[in-house]
mmCIF file of C-alpha atoms and ligand atoms in Angstrom:
data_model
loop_
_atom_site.group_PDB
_atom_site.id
_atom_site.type_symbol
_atom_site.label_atom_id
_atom_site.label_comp_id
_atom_site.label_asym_id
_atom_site.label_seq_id
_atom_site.Cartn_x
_atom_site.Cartn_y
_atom_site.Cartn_z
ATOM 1 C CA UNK A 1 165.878 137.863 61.191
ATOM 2 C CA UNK A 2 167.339 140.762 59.036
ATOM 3 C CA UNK A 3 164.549 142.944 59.442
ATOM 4 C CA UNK A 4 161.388 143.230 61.633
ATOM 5 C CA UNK A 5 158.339 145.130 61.267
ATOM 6 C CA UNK A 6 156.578 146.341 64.356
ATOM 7 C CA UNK A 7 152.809 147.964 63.664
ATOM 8 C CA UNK A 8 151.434 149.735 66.582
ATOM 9 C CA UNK A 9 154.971 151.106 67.591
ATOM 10 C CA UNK A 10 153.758 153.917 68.865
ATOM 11 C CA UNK A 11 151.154 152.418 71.342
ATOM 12 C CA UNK A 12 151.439 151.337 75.153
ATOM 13 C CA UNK A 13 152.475 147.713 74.642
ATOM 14 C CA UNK A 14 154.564 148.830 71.269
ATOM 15 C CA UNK A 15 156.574 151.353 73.531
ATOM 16 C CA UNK A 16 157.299 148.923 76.237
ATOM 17 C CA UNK A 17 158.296 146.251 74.000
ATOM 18 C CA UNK A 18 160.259 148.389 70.975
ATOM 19 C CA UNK A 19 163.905 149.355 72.833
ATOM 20 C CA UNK A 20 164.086 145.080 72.852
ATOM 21 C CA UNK A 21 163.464 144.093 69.454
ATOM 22 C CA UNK A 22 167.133 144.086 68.345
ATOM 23 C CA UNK A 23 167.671 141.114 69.980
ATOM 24 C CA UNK A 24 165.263 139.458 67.444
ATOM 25 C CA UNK A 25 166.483 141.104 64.208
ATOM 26 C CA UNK A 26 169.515 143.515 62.506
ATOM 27 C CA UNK A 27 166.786 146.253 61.690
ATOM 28 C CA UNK A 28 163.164 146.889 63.272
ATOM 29 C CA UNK A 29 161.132 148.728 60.864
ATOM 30 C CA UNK A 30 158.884 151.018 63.348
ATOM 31 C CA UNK A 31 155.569 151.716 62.227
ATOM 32 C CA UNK A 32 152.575 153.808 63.712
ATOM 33 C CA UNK A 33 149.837 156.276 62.063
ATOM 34 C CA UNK A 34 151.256 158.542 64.884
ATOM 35 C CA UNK A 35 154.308 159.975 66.135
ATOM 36 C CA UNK A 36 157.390 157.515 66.393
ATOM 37 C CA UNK A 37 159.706 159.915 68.453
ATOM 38 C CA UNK A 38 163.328 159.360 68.323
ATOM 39 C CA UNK A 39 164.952 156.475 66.220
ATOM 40 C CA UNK A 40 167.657 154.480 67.343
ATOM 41 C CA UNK A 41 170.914 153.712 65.063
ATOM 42 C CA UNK A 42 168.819 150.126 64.365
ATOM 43 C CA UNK A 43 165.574 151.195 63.678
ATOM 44 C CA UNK A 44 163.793 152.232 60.524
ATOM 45 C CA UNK A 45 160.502 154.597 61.779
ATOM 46 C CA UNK A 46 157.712 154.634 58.681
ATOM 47 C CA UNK A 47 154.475 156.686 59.408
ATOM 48 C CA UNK A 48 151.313 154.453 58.004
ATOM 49 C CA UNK A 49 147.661 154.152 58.108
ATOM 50 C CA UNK A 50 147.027 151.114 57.609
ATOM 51 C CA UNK A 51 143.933 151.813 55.790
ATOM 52 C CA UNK A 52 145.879 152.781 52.658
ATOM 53 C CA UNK A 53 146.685 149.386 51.098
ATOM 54 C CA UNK A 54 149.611 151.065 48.750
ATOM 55 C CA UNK A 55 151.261 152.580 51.967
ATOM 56 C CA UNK A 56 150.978 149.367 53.787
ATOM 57 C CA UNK A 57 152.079 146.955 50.786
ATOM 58 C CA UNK A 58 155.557 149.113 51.203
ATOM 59 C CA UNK A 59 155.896 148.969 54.588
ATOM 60 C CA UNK A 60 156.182 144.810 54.538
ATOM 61 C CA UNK A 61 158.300 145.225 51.629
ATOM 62 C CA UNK A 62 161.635 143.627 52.834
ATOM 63 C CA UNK A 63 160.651 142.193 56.017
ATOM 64 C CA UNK A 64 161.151 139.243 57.140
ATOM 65 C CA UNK A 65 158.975 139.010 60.108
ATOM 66 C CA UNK A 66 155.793 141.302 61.448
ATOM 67 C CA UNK A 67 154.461 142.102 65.288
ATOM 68 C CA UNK A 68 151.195 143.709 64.169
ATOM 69 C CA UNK A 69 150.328 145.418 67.084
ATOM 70 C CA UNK A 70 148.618 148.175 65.015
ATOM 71 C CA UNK A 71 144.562 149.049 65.141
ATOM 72 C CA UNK A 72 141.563 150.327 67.810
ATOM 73 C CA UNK A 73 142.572 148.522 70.725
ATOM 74 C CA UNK A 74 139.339 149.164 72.658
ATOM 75 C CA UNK A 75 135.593 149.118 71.691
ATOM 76 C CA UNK A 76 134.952 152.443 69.905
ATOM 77 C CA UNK A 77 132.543 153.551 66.943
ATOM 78 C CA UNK A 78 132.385 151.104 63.898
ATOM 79 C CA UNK A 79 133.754 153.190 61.329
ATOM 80 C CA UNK A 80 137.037 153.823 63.844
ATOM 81 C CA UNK A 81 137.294 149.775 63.980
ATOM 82 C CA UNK A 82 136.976 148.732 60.686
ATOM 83 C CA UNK A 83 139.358 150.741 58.623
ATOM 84 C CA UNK A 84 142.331 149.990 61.316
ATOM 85 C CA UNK A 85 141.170 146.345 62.303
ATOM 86 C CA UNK A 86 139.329 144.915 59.654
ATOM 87 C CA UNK A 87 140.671 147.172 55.798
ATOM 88 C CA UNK A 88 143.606 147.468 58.351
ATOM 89 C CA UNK A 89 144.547 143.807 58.701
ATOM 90 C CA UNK A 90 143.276 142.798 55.065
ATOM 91 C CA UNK A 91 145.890 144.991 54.002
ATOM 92 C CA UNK A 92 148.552 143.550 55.850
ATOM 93 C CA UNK A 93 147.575 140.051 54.604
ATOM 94 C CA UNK A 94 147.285 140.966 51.342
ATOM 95 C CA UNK A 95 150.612 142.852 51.290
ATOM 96 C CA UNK A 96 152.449 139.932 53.373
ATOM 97 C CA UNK A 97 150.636 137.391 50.456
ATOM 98 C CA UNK A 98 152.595 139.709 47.670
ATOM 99 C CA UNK A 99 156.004 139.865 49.718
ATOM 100 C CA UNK A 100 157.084 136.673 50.473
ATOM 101 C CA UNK A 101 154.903 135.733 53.325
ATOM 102 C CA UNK A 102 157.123 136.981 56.402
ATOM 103 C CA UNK A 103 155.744 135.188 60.001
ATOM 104 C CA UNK A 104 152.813 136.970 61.968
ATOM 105 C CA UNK A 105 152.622 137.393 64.721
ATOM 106 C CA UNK A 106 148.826 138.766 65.189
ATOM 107 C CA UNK A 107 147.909 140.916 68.673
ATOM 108 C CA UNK A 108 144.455 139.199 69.459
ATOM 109 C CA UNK A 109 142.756 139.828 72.590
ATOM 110 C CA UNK A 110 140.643 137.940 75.046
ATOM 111 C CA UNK A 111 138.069 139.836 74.027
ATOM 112 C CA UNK A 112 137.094 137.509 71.521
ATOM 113 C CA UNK A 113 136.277 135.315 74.571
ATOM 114 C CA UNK A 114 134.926 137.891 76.758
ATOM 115 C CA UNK A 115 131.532 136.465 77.332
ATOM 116 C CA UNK A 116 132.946 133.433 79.166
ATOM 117 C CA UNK A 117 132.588 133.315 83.355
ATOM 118 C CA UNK A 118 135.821 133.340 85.295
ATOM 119 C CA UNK A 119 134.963 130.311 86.547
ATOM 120 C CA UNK A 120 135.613 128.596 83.026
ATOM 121 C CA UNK A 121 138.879 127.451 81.915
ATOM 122 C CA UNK A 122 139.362 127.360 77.977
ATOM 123 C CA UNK A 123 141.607 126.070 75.911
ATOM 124 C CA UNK A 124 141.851 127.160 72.121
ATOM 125 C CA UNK A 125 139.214 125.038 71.081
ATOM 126 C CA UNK A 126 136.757 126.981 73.079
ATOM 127 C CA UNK A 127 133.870 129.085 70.683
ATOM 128 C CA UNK A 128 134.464 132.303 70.199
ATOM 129 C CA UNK A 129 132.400 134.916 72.718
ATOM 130 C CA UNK A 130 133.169 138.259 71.754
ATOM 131 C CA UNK A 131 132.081 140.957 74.146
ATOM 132 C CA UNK A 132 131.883 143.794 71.891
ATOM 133 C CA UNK A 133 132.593 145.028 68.554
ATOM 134 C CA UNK A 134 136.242 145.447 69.039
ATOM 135 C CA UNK A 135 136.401 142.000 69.845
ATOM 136 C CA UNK A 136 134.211 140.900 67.038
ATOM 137 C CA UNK A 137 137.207 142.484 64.967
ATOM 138 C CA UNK A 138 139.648 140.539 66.833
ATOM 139 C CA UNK A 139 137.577 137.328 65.509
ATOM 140 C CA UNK A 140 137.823 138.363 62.341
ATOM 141 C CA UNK A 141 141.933 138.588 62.138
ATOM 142 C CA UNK A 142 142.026 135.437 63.654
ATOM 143 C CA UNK A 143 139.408 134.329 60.873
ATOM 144 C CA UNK A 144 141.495 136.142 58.204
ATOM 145 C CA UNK A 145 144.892 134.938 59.494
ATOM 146 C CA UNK A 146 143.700 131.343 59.178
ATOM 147 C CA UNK A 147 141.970 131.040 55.782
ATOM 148 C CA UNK A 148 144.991 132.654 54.480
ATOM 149 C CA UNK A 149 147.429 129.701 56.309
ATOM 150 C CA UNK A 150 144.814 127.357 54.685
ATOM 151 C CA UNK A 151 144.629 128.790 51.008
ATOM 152 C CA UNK A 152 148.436 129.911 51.044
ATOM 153 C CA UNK A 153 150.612 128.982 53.811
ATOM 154 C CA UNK A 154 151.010 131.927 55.549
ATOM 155 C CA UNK A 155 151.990 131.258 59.223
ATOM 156 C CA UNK A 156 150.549 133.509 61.878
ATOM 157 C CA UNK A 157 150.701 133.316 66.116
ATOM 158 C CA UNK A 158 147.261 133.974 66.980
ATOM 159 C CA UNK A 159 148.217 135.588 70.416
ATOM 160 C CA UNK A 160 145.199 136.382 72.487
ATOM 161 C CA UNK A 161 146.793 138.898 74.730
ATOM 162 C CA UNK A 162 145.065 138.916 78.272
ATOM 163 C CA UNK A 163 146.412 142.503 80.052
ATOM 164 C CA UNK A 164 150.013 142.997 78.844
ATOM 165 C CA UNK A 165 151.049 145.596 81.019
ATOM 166 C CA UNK A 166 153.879 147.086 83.811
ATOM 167 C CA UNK A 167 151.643 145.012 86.336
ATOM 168 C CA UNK A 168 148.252 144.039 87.265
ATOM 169 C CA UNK A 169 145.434 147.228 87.885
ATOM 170 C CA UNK A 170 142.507 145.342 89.195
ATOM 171 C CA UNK A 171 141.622 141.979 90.532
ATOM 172 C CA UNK A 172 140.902 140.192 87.071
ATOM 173 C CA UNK A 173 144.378 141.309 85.755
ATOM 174 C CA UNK A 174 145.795 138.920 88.498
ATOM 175 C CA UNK A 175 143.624 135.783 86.181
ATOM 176 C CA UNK A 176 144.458 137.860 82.945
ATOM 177 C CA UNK A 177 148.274 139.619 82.847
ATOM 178 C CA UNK A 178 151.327 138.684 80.752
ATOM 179 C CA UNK A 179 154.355 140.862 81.834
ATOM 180 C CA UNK A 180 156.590 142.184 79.005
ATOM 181 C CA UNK A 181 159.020 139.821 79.619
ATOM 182 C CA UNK A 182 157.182 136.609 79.076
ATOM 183 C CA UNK A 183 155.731 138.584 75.785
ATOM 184 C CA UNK A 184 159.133 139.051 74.709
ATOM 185 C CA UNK A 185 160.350 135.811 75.482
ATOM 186 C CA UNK A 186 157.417 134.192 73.745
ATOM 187 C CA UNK A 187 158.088 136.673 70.206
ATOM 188 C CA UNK A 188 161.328 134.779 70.780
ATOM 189 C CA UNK A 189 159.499 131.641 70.464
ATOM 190 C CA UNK A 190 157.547 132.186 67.713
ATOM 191 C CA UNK A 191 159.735 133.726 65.127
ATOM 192 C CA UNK A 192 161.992 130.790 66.277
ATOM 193 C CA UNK A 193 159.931 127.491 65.587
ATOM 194 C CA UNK A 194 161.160 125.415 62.909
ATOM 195 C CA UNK A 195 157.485 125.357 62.137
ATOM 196 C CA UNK A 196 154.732 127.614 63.598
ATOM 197 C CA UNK A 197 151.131 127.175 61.807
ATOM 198 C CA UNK A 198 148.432 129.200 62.840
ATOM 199 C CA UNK A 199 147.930 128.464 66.439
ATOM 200 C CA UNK A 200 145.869 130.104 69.207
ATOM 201 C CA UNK A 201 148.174 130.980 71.660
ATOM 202 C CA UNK A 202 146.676 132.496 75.516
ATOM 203 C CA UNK A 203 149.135 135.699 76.061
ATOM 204 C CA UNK A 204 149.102 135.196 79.805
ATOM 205 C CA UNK A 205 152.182 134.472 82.466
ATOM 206 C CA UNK A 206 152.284 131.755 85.263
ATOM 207 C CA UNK A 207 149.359 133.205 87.225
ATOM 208 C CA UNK A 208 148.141 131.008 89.976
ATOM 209 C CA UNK A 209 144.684 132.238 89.170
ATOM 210 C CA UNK A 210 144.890 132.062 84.841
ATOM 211 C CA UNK A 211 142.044 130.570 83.298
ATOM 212 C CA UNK A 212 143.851 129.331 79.923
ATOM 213 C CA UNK A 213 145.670 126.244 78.787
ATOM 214 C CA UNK A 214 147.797 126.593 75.774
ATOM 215 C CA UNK A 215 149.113 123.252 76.223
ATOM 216 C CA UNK A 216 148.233 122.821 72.833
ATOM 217 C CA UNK A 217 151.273 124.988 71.990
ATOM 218 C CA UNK A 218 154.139 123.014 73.986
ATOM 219 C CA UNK A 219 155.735 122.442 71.031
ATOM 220 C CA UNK A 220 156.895 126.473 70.666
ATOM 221 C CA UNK A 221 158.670 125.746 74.121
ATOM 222 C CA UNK A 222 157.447 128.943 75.820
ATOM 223 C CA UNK A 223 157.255 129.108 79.660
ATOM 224 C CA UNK A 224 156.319 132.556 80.984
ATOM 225 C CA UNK A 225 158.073 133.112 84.399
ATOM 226 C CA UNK A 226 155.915 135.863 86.055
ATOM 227 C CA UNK A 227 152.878 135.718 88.217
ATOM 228 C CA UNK A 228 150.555 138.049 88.962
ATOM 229 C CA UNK A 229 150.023 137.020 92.549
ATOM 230 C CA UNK A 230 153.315 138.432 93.673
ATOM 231 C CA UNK A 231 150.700 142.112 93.228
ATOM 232 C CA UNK A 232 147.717 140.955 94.928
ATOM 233 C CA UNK A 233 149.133 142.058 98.260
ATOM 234 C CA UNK A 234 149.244 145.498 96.560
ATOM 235 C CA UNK A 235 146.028 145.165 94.736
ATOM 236 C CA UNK A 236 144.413 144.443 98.222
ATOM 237 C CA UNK A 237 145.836 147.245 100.085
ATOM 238 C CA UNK A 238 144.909 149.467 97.290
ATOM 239 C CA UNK A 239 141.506 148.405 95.853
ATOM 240 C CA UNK A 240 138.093 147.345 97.037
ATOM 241 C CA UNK A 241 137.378 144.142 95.742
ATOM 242 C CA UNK A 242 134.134 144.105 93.040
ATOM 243 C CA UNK A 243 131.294 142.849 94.618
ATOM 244 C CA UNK A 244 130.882 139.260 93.055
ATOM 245 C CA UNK A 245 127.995 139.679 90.581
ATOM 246 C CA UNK A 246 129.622 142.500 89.172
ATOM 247 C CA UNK A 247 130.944 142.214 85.790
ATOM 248 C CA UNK A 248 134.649 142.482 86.632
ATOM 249 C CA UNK A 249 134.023 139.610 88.919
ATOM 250 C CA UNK A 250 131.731 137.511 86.557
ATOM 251 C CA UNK A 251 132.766 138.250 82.870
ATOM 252 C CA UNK A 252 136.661 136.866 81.442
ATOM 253 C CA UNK A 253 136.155 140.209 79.319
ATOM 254 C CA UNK A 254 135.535 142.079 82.720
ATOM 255 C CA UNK A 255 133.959 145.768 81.653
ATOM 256 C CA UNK A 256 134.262 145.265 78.392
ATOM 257 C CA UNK A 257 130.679 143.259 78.689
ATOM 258 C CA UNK A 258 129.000 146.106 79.454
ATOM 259 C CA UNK A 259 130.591 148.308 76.587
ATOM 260 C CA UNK A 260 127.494 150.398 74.559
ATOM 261 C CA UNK A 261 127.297 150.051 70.705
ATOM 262 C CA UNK A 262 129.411 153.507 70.416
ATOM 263 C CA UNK A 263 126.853 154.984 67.744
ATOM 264 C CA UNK A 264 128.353 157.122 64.679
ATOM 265 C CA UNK A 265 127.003 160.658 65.185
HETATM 266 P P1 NAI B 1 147.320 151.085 71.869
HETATM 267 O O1 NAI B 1 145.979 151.607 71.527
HETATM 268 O O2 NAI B 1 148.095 151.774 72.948
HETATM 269 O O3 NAI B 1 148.226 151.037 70.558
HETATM 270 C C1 NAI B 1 147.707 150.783 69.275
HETATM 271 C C2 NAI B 1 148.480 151.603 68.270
HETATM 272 O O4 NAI B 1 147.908 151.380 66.980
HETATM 273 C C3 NAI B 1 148.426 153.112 68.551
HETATM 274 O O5 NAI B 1 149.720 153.660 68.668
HETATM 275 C C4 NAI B 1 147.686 153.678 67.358
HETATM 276 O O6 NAI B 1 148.157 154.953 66.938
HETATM 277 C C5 NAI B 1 147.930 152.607 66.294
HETATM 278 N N1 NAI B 1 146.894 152.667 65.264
HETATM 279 C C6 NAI B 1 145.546 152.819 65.440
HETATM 280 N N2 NAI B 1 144.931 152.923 64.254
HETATM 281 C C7 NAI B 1 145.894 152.833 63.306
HETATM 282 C C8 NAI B 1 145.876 152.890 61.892
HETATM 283 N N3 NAI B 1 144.730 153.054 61.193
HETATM 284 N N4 NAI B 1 147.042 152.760 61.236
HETATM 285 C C9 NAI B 1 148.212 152.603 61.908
HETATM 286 N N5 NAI B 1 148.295 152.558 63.251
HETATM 287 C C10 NAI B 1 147.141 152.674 63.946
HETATM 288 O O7 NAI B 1 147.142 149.534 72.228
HETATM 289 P P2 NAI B 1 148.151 148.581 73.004
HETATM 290 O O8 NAI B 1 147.690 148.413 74.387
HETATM 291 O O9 NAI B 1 149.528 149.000 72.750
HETATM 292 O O10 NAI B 1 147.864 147.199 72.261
HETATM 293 C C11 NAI B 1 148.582 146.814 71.115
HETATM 294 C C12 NAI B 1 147.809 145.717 70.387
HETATM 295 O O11 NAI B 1 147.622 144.605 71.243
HETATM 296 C C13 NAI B 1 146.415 146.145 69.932
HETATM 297 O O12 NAI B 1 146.154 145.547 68.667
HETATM 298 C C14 NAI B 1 145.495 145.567 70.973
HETATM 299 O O13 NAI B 1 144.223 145.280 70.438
HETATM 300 C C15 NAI B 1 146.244 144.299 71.362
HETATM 301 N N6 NAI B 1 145.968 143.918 72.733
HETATM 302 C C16 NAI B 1 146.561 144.605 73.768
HETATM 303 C C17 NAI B 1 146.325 144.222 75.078
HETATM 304 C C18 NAI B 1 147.032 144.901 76.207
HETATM 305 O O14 NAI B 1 146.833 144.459 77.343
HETATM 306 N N7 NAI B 1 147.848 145.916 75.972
HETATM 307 C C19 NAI B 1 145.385 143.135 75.392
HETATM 308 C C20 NAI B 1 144.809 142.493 74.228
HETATM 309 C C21 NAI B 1 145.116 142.865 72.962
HETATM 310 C C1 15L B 2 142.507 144.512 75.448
HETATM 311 O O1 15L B 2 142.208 143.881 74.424
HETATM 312 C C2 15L B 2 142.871 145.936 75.399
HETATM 313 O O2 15L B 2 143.579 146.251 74.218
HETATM 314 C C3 15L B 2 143.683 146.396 76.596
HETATM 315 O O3 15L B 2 143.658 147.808 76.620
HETATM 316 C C4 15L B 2 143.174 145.825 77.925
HETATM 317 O O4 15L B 2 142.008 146.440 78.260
HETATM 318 C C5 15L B 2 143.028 144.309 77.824
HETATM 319 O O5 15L B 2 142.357 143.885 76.646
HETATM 320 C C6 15L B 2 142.285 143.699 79.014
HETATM 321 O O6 15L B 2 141.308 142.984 78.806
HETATM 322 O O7 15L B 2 142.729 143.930 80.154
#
């Protein structure tokens, strides 16, 4: 790719993952409604809310491919999720509609599963089961990204990131992590494909204990390496396990379950 835009630049997954873009594209276009810090010699940094539909029409000007990592990434007051996740992302469809349709590649979450029992194992046909209202505004990208595939052709990875993190914090990470590297290799993937669509993919690594099949997306030829179990040694020595009818035991969405409605005030 010539250029790429990355959205959420600024955030914890969009710092680990920035300093290895270039080996997807010339020029990474950097984006955050915060601070960017430094920019390297291949970067382009552009400050955005992605509430302002002008602001965000020019930031996908010229690009030829988009990591949106951008938006609330944990449950929080409505008004806080809707102008970043749901304005937010109709923005970015609507700008990406105008400028030539560059790839997506949409930051999901399992969260729009969360409801599910670990002992269920899903594929992407499985109904959504939000667990909260940040989740419910994960549903809705998806639901966005596909109607505009249907009505226009727009391609978009659905990527329904488990815990993409250094390593696993807590027994259901070891079920739920992707490590950076099999996130990278799998943007690798998808900006790759001949032909993409609008797939669910599960962002999770090779853990013994996963509880998603995205065999349904062979074809993009990703094989994540890592596997959480190589921390539960760690984990044990470190942690108490949850008692079994707790929610980080019982729930796919672990805590998140047991999120309140965070009221306006
Ligand atoms: P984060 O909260 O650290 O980063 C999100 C970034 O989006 C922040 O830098 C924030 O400033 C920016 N942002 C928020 N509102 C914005 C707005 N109105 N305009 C422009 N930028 C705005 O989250 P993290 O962990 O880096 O996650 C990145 C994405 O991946 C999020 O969309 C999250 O929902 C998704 N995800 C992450 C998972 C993980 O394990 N890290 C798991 C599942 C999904
Ligand atoms: C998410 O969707 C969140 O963005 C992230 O902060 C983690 O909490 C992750 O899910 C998870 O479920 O571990």
């Amino acid at each position: 790719m010539k250029r790429l835009l990355l959205t959420g630049a600024a955030g914890g997954l969009g710092r680990a993952i920035r300093p290895h873009l270039a080996r997807f594209a010339e020029t990474v276009r950097v984006s955050d409604i915060a601070d960017l810090g430094a920019v390297a010699p291949h970067e382009e940094a552009v400050r955005c809310d992605l509430s302002d539909a002008a602001a965000v029409r020019d930031l996908v000007a010229g690009c030829d491919g988009i990591v949106h990592l951008g938006g609330i990434s944990v449950e929080d007051k409505f008004s806080k999720i809707v102008g970043a996740n749901i304005v937010g992302l109709y923005n970015l469809y609507e700008a990406a509609r105008a400028e030539g349709q560059p790839r997506i590649l949409f930051a999901s979450s399992n969260h729009t599963i969360g409801f599910y029992r670990q002992d269920e194992h899903l594929d992407a046909a499985a109904p959504l089961r939000p667990d909260g209202l940040y989740g419910v505004s994960k549903c809705f990208g998806e639901a966005l990204a596909r109607m505009y595939f249907e009505k226009f052709g727009q391609e978009t990875a659905l990527v329904r990131i488990g815990s993409c993190m250094e390593k696993p914090t807590n027994y259901r990470m070891l079920s739920t992590w992707m490590s950076y590297e099999d996130f990278l290799a799998l943007i690798g993937c998808i900006f790759r494909a001949p032909r993409l669509g609008c797939p669910v993919i599960w962002g999770v690594s090779d853990n013994d204990t996963r509880w998603w099949d995205n065999s349904a997306v062979s074809y993009l030829g990703w094989r994540p390496r890592d596997n959480a179990e190589r921390f539960r040694a760690e984990l044990e020595a470190s942690l108490p396990r949850p008692a079994p009818d707790a929610p980080m035991a019982l729930y796919q969405g672990g805590q998140f379950t047991q999120d309140p409605i965070f009221e306006e005030k």
